[in-house]
Amino acid sequence: MQEPKTVLSIKNMHKSFGEKKVHRGVSFDLHEGEVLGLFGGSGSGKSVILRSIIGLEHPDEGEIIFEGRNLVNLTEREMFPVRTEIGYVFQNGALFDSLTVEENLAYPLQSHTKLTPKQIRERVNQMLEMVDMPKANILLPNELSGGMQKRAGLARAIILQPKVVLFDEPTAGLDPVNTKRLLNNILAFKKRGMTGIFVTHDIPAAFEVSDRIAILSEGKIERIMTTEEMKNSKDPLVQSFTTGAHIR
């Protein structure tokens, strides 16, 4: 059986904030076409891993290999094109308040492609259809529900068709109906071949979209296993996350 292609590889990453050591040798691979769930307690550094991948944090030691390059060594200018290849779905949607939904989605296309205004409009409309937001073009972010803001943020993160999508607590603060709708959108993109890392405290959501799940504990990745293996695991560390989570 052919080994899956590794898209992103984190090797022996260390990170401290003052006296607090957050990462003590984090290592894992992300495979093409998979969504890797990432579990860990509050303050364990899950979001710091995502922010390090896109250059918003800088590891003290270790490597982040993407497209054959160590991202840790890149300057801010060199990271700029990398960020078009790695989409980031922020916890709050992170839309520009003064821009309409259409303008928010069009912005990456205007900045990083040579598409015509007509082509940009068509791509924006296509993405809005895919996240169940047709005709939301002229709405401002403050006119959107929390669920709509997150789905618009998802559409903007994916509109450049990045090689990897990073999800930072995407379902946080959503009611069950909007959580389900967002997860269905994510699953639809996954069926189209999306590769991603899914950081969350929402264990049932992670099990719904992830192929494998990694557990970050004591500054390291202590376990990585398939979703099914984790559901059936008797490991006390695994069960500390899964017990009572109402997983299917």
mmCIF file of N, CA and C in Angstrom, residues 141-230:
data_model
loop_
_atom_site.group_PDB
_atom_site.id
_atom_site.type_symbol
_atom_site.label_atom_id
_atom_site.label_comp_id
_atom_site.label_asym_id
_atom_site.label_seq_id
_atom_site.Cartn_x
_atom_site.Cartn_y
_atom_site.Cartn_z
ATOM 1 N N PRO A 141 -20.453 42.510 7.965
ATOM 2 C CA PRO A 141 -20.279 41.509 9.012
ATOM 3 C C PRO A 141 -21.216 41.695 10.210
ATOM 4 N N ASN A 142 -21.476 42.953 10.608
ATOM 5 C CA ASN A 142 -22.344 43.155 11.774
ATOM 6 C C ASN A 142 -23.811 42.850 11.478
ATOM 7 N N GLU A 143 -24.127 42.564 10.219
ATOM 8 C CA GLU A 143 -25.484 42.164 9.850
ATOM 9 C C GLU A 143 -25.631 40.644 9.770
ATOM 10 N N LEU A 144 -24.540 39.929 10.041
ATOM 11 C CA LEU A 144 -24.543 38.472 9.955
ATOM 12 C C LEU A 144 -24.694 37.856 11.342
ATOM 13 N N SER A 145 -25.323 36.698 11.404
ATOM 14 C CA SER A 145 -25.335 35.920 12.638
ATOM 15 C C SER A 145 -23.932 35.374 12.886
ATOM 16 N N GLY A 146 -23.689 34.869 14.108
ATOM 17 C CA GLY A 146 -22.383 34.286 14.414
ATOM 18 C C GLY A 146 -22.042 33.140 13.492
ATOM 19 N N GLY A 147 -23.040 32.305 13.182
ATOM 20 C CA GLY A 147 -22.806 31.181 12.279
ATOM 21 C C GLY A 147 -22.459 31.634 10.878
ATOM 22 N N MET A 148 -23.141 32.675 10.404
ATOM 23 C CA MET A 148 -22.865 33.190 9.063
ATOM 24 C C MET A 148 -21.481 33.817 8.997
ATOM 25 N N GLN A 149 -21.072 34.507 10.062
ATOM 26 C CA GLN A 149 -19.726 35.090 10.077
ATOM 27 C C GLN A 149 -18.662 34.006 9.945
ATOM 28 N N LYS A 150 -18.882 32.890 10.640
ATOM 29 C CA LYS A 150 -17.895 31.802 10.577
ATOM 30 C C LYS A 150 -17.892 31.144 9.210
ATOM 31 N N ARG A 151 -19.063 30.990 8.606
ATOM 32 C CA ARG A 151 -19.114 30.369 7.277
ATOM 33 C C ARG A 151 -18.514 31.296 6.220
ATOM 34 N N ALA A 152 -18.712 32.600 6.377
ATOM 35 C CA ALA A 152 -18.071 33.549 5.460
ATOM 36 C C ALA A 152 -16.555 33.516 5.639
ATOM 37 N N GLY A 153 -16.105 33.389 6.899
ATOM 38 C CA GLY A 153 -14.671 33.265 7.146
ATOM 39 C C GLY A 153 -14.096 32.002 6.535
ATOM 40 N N LEU A 154 -14.850 30.910 6.606
ATOM 41 C CA LEU A 154 -14.441 29.652 5.963
ATOM 42 C C LEU A 154 -14.314 29.836 4.458
ATOM 43 N N ALA A 155 -15.312 30.489 3.856
ATOM 44 C CA ALA A 155 -15.282 30.707 2.406
ATOM 45 C C ALA A 155 -14.073 31.548 2.006
ATOM 46 N N ARG A 156 -13.779 32.588 2.785
ATOM 47 C CA ARG A 156 -12.634 33.445 2.455
ATOM 48 C C ARG A 156 -11.324 32.676 2.601
ATOM 49 N N ALA A 157 -11.218 31.809 3.618
ATOM 50 C CA ALA A 157 -9.979 31.046 3.833
ATOM 51 C C ALA A 157 -9.716 30.061 2.703
ATOM 52 N N ILE A 158 -10.771 29.603 2.049
ATOM 53 C CA ILE A 158 -10.638 28.544 1.043
ATOM 54 C C ILE A 158 -10.689 29.076 -0.385
ATOM 55 N N ILE A 159 -11.015 30.354 -0.552
ATOM 56 C CA ILE A 159 -11.296 30.872 -1.894
ATOM 57 C C ILE A 159 -10.073 30.828 -2.817
ATOM 58 N N LEU A 160 -8.864 30.846 -2.245
ATOM 59 C CA LEU A 160 -7.645 30.739 -3.067
ATOM 60 C C LEU A 160 -7.234 29.292 -3.321
ATOM 61 N N GLN A 161 -8.068 28.353 -2.863
ATOM 62 C CA GLN A 161 -7.798 26.923 -3.012
ATOM 63 C C GLN A 161 -6.425 26.546 -2.432
ATOM 64 N N PRO A 162 -6.232 26.836 -1.142
ATOM 65 C CA PRO A 162 -4.939 26.557 -0.513
ATOM 66 C C PRO A 162 -4.676 25.060 -0.401
ATOM 67 N N LYS A 163 -3.410 24.720 -0.224
ATOM 68 C CA LYS A 163 -3.019 23.313 -0.081
ATOM 69 C C LYS A 163 -3.355 22.777 1.311
ATOM 70 N N VAL A 164 -3.378 23.667 2.302
ATOM 71 C CA VAL A 164 -3.686 23.290 3.684
ATOM 72 C C VAL A 164 -4.610 24.350 4.270
ATOM 73 N N VAL A 165 -5.596 23.901 5.069
ATOM 74 C CA VAL A 165 -6.482 24.828 5.778
ATOM 75 C C VAL A 165 -6.356 24.564 7.275
ATOM 76 N N LEU A 166 -6.118 25.623 8.041
ATOM 77 C CA LEU A 166 -5.976 25.529 9.489
ATOM 78 C C LEU A 166 -7.255 26.034 10.148
ATOM 79 N N PHE A 167 -7.860 25.206 10.980
ATOM 80 C CA PHE A 167 -9.113 25.548 11.649
ATOM 81 C C PHE A 167 -8.839 25.779 13.134
ATOM 82 N N ASP A 168 -9.038 27.005 13.609
ATOM 83 C CA ASP A 168 -8.770 27.350 14.997
ATOM 84 C C ASP A 168 -10.092 27.497 15.751
ATOM 85 N N GLU A 169 -10.509 26.430 16.430
ATOM 86 C CA GLU A 169 -11.764 26.413 17.201
ATOM 87 C C GLU A 169 -12.951 26.932 16.371
ATOM 88 N N PRO A 170 -13.205 26.370 15.197
ATOM 89 C CA PRO A 170 -14.219 26.944 14.295
ATOM 90 C C PRO A 170 -15.646 26.891 14.826
ATOM 91 N N THR A 171 -15.957 25.929 15.713
ATOM 92 C CA THR A 171 -17.337 25.800 16.192
ATOM 93 C C THR A 171 -17.570 26.499 17.529
ATOM 94 N N ALA A 172 -16.535 27.136 18.078
ATOM 95 C CA ALA A 172 -16.668 27.767 19.395
ATOM 96 C C ALA A 172 -17.783 28.813 19.385
ATOM 97 N N GLY A 173 -18.679 28.737 20.372
ATOM 98 C CA GLY A 173 -19.744 29.722 20.505
ATOM 99 C C GLY A 173 -20.965 29.498 19.643
ATOM 100 N N LEU A 174 -20.972 28.428 18.848
ATOM 101 C CA LEU A 174 -22.113 28.162 17.971
ATOM 102 C C LEU A 174 -23.111 27.221 18.643
ATOM 103 N N ASP A 175 -24.391 27.443 18.347
ATOM 104 C CA ASP A 175 -25.421 26.522 18.817
ATOM 105 C C ASP A 175 -25.367 25.241 17.983
ATOM 106 N N PRO A 176 -26.044 24.172 18.404
ATOM 107 C CA PRO A 176 -25.952 22.894 17.683
ATOM 108 C C PRO A 176 -26.357 22.974 16.214
ATOM 109 N N VAL A 177 -27.376 23.785 15.891
ATOM 110 C CA VAL A 177 -27.826 23.883 14.495
ATOM 111 C C VAL A 177 -26.751 24.511 13.625
ATOM 112 N N ASN A 178 -26.167 25.622 14.089
ATOM 113 C CA ASN A 178 -25.129 26.283 13.301
ATOM 114 C C ASN A 178 -23.838 25.486 13.284
ATOM 115 N N THR A 179 -23.555 24.756 14.364
ATOM 116 C CA THR A 179 -22.388 23.870 14.370
ATOM 117 C C THR A 179 -22.530 22.810 13.277
ATOM 118 N N LYS A 180 -23.693 22.188 13.213
ATOM 119 C CA LYS A 180 -23.933 21.147 12.208
ATOM 120 C C LYS A 180 -23.804 21.705 10.795
ATOM 121 N N ARG A 181 -24.326 22.901 10.579
ATOM 122 C CA ARG A 181 -24.258 23.508 9.246
ATOM 123 C C ARG A 181 -22.808 23.791 8.851
ATOM 124 N N LEU A 182 -22.030 24.327 9.786
ATOM 125 C CA LEU A 182 -20.622 24.601 9.504
ATOM 126 C C LEU A 182 -19.860 23.308 9.235
ATOM 127 N N LEU A 183 -20.100 22.279 10.035
ATOM 128 C CA LEU A 183 -19.420 20.993 9.824
ATOM 129 C C LEU A 183 -19.782 20.389 8.473
ATOM 130 N N ASN A 184 -21.033 20.529 8.067
ATOM 131 C CA ASN A 184 -21.432 20.036 6.745
ATOM 132 C C ASN A 184 -20.682 20.767 5.640
ATOM 133 N N ASN A 185 -20.472 22.089 5.815
ATOM 134 C CA ASN A 185 -19.693 22.850 4.837
ATOM 135 C C ASN A 185 -18.256 22.336 4.783
ATOM 136 N N ILE A 186 -17.671 22.103 5.965
ATOM 137 C CA ILE A 186 -16.290 21.614 6.024
ATOM 138 C C ILE A 186 -16.181 20.242 5.365
ATOM 139 N N LEU A 187 -17.154 19.374 5.636
ATOM 140 C CA LEU A 187 -17.149 18.038 5.033
ATOM 141 C C LEU A 187 -17.281 18.109 3.515
ATOM 142 N N ALA A 188 -18.049 19.083 3.021
ATOM 143 C CA ALA A 188 -18.194 19.242 1.568
ATOM 144 C C ALA A 188 -16.852 19.615 0.939
ATOM 145 N N PHE A 189 -16.106 20.501 1.599
ATOM 146 C CA PHE A 189 -14.777 20.852 1.079
ATOM 147 C C PHE A 189 -13.819 19.675 1.197
ATOM 148 N N LYS A 190 -13.973 18.900 2.257
ATOM 149 C CA LYS A 190 -13.113 17.723 2.436
ATOM 150 C C LYS A 190 -13.326 16.721 1.301
ATOM 151 N N LYS A 191 -14.561 16.540 0.879
ATOM 152 C CA LYS A 191 -14.851 15.626 -0.229
ATOM 153 C C LYS A 191 -14.184 16.071 -1.523
ATOM 154 N N ARG A 192 -13.887 17.363 -1.617
ATOM 155 C CA ARG A 192 -13.194 17.894 -2.792
ATOM 156 C C ARG A 192 -11.681 17.813 -2.654
ATOM 157 N N GLY A 193 -11.216 17.164 -1.571
ATOM 158 C CA GLY A 193 -9.784 16.929 -1.422
ATOM 159 C C GLY A 193 -9.065 17.843 -0.460
ATOM 160 N N MET A 194 -9.805 18.604 0.338
ATOM 161 C CA MET A 194 -9.180 19.535 1.272
ATOM 162 C C MET A 194 -8.303 18.808 2.287
ATOM 163 N N THR A 195 -7.162 19.415 2.610
ATOM 164 C CA THR A 195 -6.257 18.945 3.654
ATOM 165 C C THR A 195 -6.270 19.966 4.778
ATOM 166 N N GLY A 196 -6.377 19.513 6.035
ATOM 167 C CA GLY A 196 -6.455 20.506 7.092
ATOM 168 C C GLY A 196 -6.064 19.999 8.458
ATOM 169 N N ILE A 197 -5.876 20.956 9.380
ATOM 170 C CA ILE A 197 -5.668 20.686 10.802
ATOM 171 C C ILE A 197 -6.823 21.336 11.547
ATOM 172 N N PHE A 198 -7.477 20.568 12.399
ATOM 173 C CA PHE A 198 -8.717 20.988 13.050
ATOM 174 C C PHE A 198 -8.493 21.051 14.558
ATOM 175 N N VAL A 199 -8.209 22.254 15.062
ATOM 176 C CA VAL A 199 -7.998 22.463 16.489
ATOM 177 C C VAL A 199 -9.344 22.756 17.138
ATOM 178 N N THR A 200 -9.670 22.023 18.202
ATOM 179 C CA THR A 200 -10.989 22.218 18.801
ATOM 180 C C THR A 200 -11.060 21.625 20.203
ATOM 181 N N HIS A 201 -12.008 22.177 21.003
ATOM 182 C CA HIS A 201 -12.425 21.530 22.245
ATOM 183 C C HIS A 201 -13.699 20.724 22.015
ATOM 184 N N ASP A 202 -14.268 20.856 20.826
ATOM 185 C CA ASP A 202 -15.541 20.212 20.481
ATOM 186 C C ASP A 202 -15.236 18.798 19.976
ATOM 187 N N ILE A 203 -15.194 17.854 20.902
ATOM 188 C CA ILE A 203 -14.765 16.493 20.569
ATOM 189 C C ILE A 203 -15.680 15.841 19.522
ATOM 190 N N PRO A 204 -17.017 15.906 19.665
ATOM 191 C CA PRO A 204 -17.879 15.304 18.634
ATOM 192 C C PRO A 204 -17.633 15.902 17.245
ATOM 193 N N ALA A 205 -17.399 17.229 17.172
ATOM 194 C CA ALA A 205 -17.131 17.865 15.877
ATOM 195 C C ALA A 205 -15.841 17.324 15.263
ATOM 196 N N ALA A 206 -14.816 17.184 16.109
ATOM 197 C CA ALA A 206 -13.536 16.667 15.610
ATOM 198 C C ALA A 206 -13.686 15.259 15.068
ATOM 199 N N PHE A 207 -14.446 14.424 15.768
ATOM 200 C CA PHE A 207 -14.647 13.058 15.298
ATOM 201 C C PHE A 207 -15.423 13.036 13.979
ATOM 202 N N GLU A 208 -16.276 14.030 13.772
ATOM 203 C CA GLU A 208 -17.083 14.049 12.551
ATOM 204 C C GLU A 208 -16.256 14.385 11.312
ATOM 205 N N VAL A 209 -15.255 15.257 11.461
ATOM 206 C CA VAL A 209 -14.522 15.715 10.273
ATOM 207 C C VAL A 209 -13.104 15.149 10.155
ATOM 208 N N SER A 210 -12.556 14.570 11.240
ATOM 209 C CA SER A 210 -11.144 14.176 11.227
ATOM 210 C C SER A 210 -10.940 12.736 10.771
ATOM 211 N N ASP A 211 -9.799 12.505 10.131
ATOM 212 C CA ASP A 211 -9.364 11.154 9.766
ATOM 213 C C ASP A 211 -8.476 10.568 10.860
ATOM 214 N N ARG A 212 -7.566 11.396 11.342
ATOM 215 C CA ARG A 212 -6.720 11.019 12.472
ATOM 216 C C ARG A 212 -6.810 12.137 13.507
ATOM 217 N N ILE A 213 -6.456 11.799 14.739
ATOM 218 C CA ILE A 213 -6.482 12.792 15.811
ATOM 219 C C ILE A 213 -5.183 12.693 16.596
ATOM 220 N N ALA A 214 -4.605 13.857 16.897
ATOM 221 C CA ALA A 214 -3.387 13.940 17.700
ATOM 222 C C ALA A 214 -3.729 14.578 19.045
ATOM 223 N N ILE A 215 -3.105 14.097 20.100
ATOM 224 C CA ILE A 215 -3.307 14.656 21.434
ATOM 225 C C ILE A 215 -2.022 15.353 21.876
ATOM 226 N N LEU A 216 -2.151 16.654 22.157
ATOM 227 C CA LEU A 216 -1.036 17.457 22.648
ATOM 228 C C LEU A 216 -1.106 17.497 24.171
ATOM 229 N N SER A 217 -0.062 16.990 24.823
ATOM 230 C CA SER A 217 -0.043 16.931 26.285
ATOM 231 C C SER A 217 1.398 17.076 26.764
ATOM 232 N N GLU A 218 1.565 17.882 27.805
ATOM 233 C CA GLU A 218 2.907 18.087 28.375
ATOM 234 C C GLU A 218 3.897 18.579 27.318
ATOM 235 N N GLY A 219 3.402 19.387 26.385
ATOM 236 C CA GLY A 219 4.285 20.013 25.410
ATOM 237 C C GLY A 219 4.676 19.158 24.231
ATOM 238 N N LYS A 220 4.106 17.935 24.138
ATOM 239 C CA LYS A 220 4.435 17.042 23.026
ATOM 240 C C LYS A 220 3.170 16.388 22.486
ATOM 241 N N ILE A 221 3.269 15.846 21.259
ATOM 242 C CA ILE A 221 2.188 15.021 20.718
ATOM 243 C C ILE A 221 2.350 13.636 21.329
ATOM 244 N N GLU A 222 1.467 13.312 22.286
ATOM 245 C CA GLU A 222 1.593 12.056 23.010
ATOM 246 C C GLU A 222 0.925 10.887 22.296
ATOM 247 N N ARG A 223 -0.112 11.156 21.509
ATOM 248 C CA ARG A 223 -0.813 10.096 20.783
ATOM 249 C C ARG A 223 -1.236 10.638 19.416
ATOM 250 N N ILE A 224 -1.145 9.790 18.394
ATOM 251 C CA ILE A 224 -1.801 10.030 17.108
ATOM 252 C C ILE A 224 -2.422 8.716 16.679
ATOM 253 N N MET A 225 -3.716 8.741 16.385
ATOM 254 C CA MET A 225 -4.393 7.526 15.941
ATOM 255 C C MET A 225 -5.583 7.898 15.080
ATOM 256 N N THR A 226 -6.120 6.911 14.373
ATOM 257 C CA THR A 226 -7.292 7.172 13.554
ATOM 258 C C THR A 226 -8.484 7.487 14.456
ATOM 259 N N THR A 227 -9.482 8.101 13.871
ATOM 260 C CA THR A 227 -10.689 8.430 14.623
ATOM 261 C C THR A 227 -11.308 7.183 15.231
ATOM 262 N N GLU A 228 -11.387 6.105 14.459
ATOM 263 C CA GLU A 228 -11.987 4.865 14.964
ATOM 264 C C GLU A 228 -11.164 4.281 16.102
ATOM 265 N N GLU A 229 -9.844 4.304 15.971
ATOM 266 C CA GLU A 229 -8.982 3.800 17.040
ATOM 267 C C GLU A 229 -9.199 4.595 18.326
ATOM 268 N N MET A 230 -9.342 5.913 18.176
ATOM 269 C CA MET A 230 -9.520 6.751 19.355
ATOM 270 C C MET A 230 -10.881 6.519 20.006
#
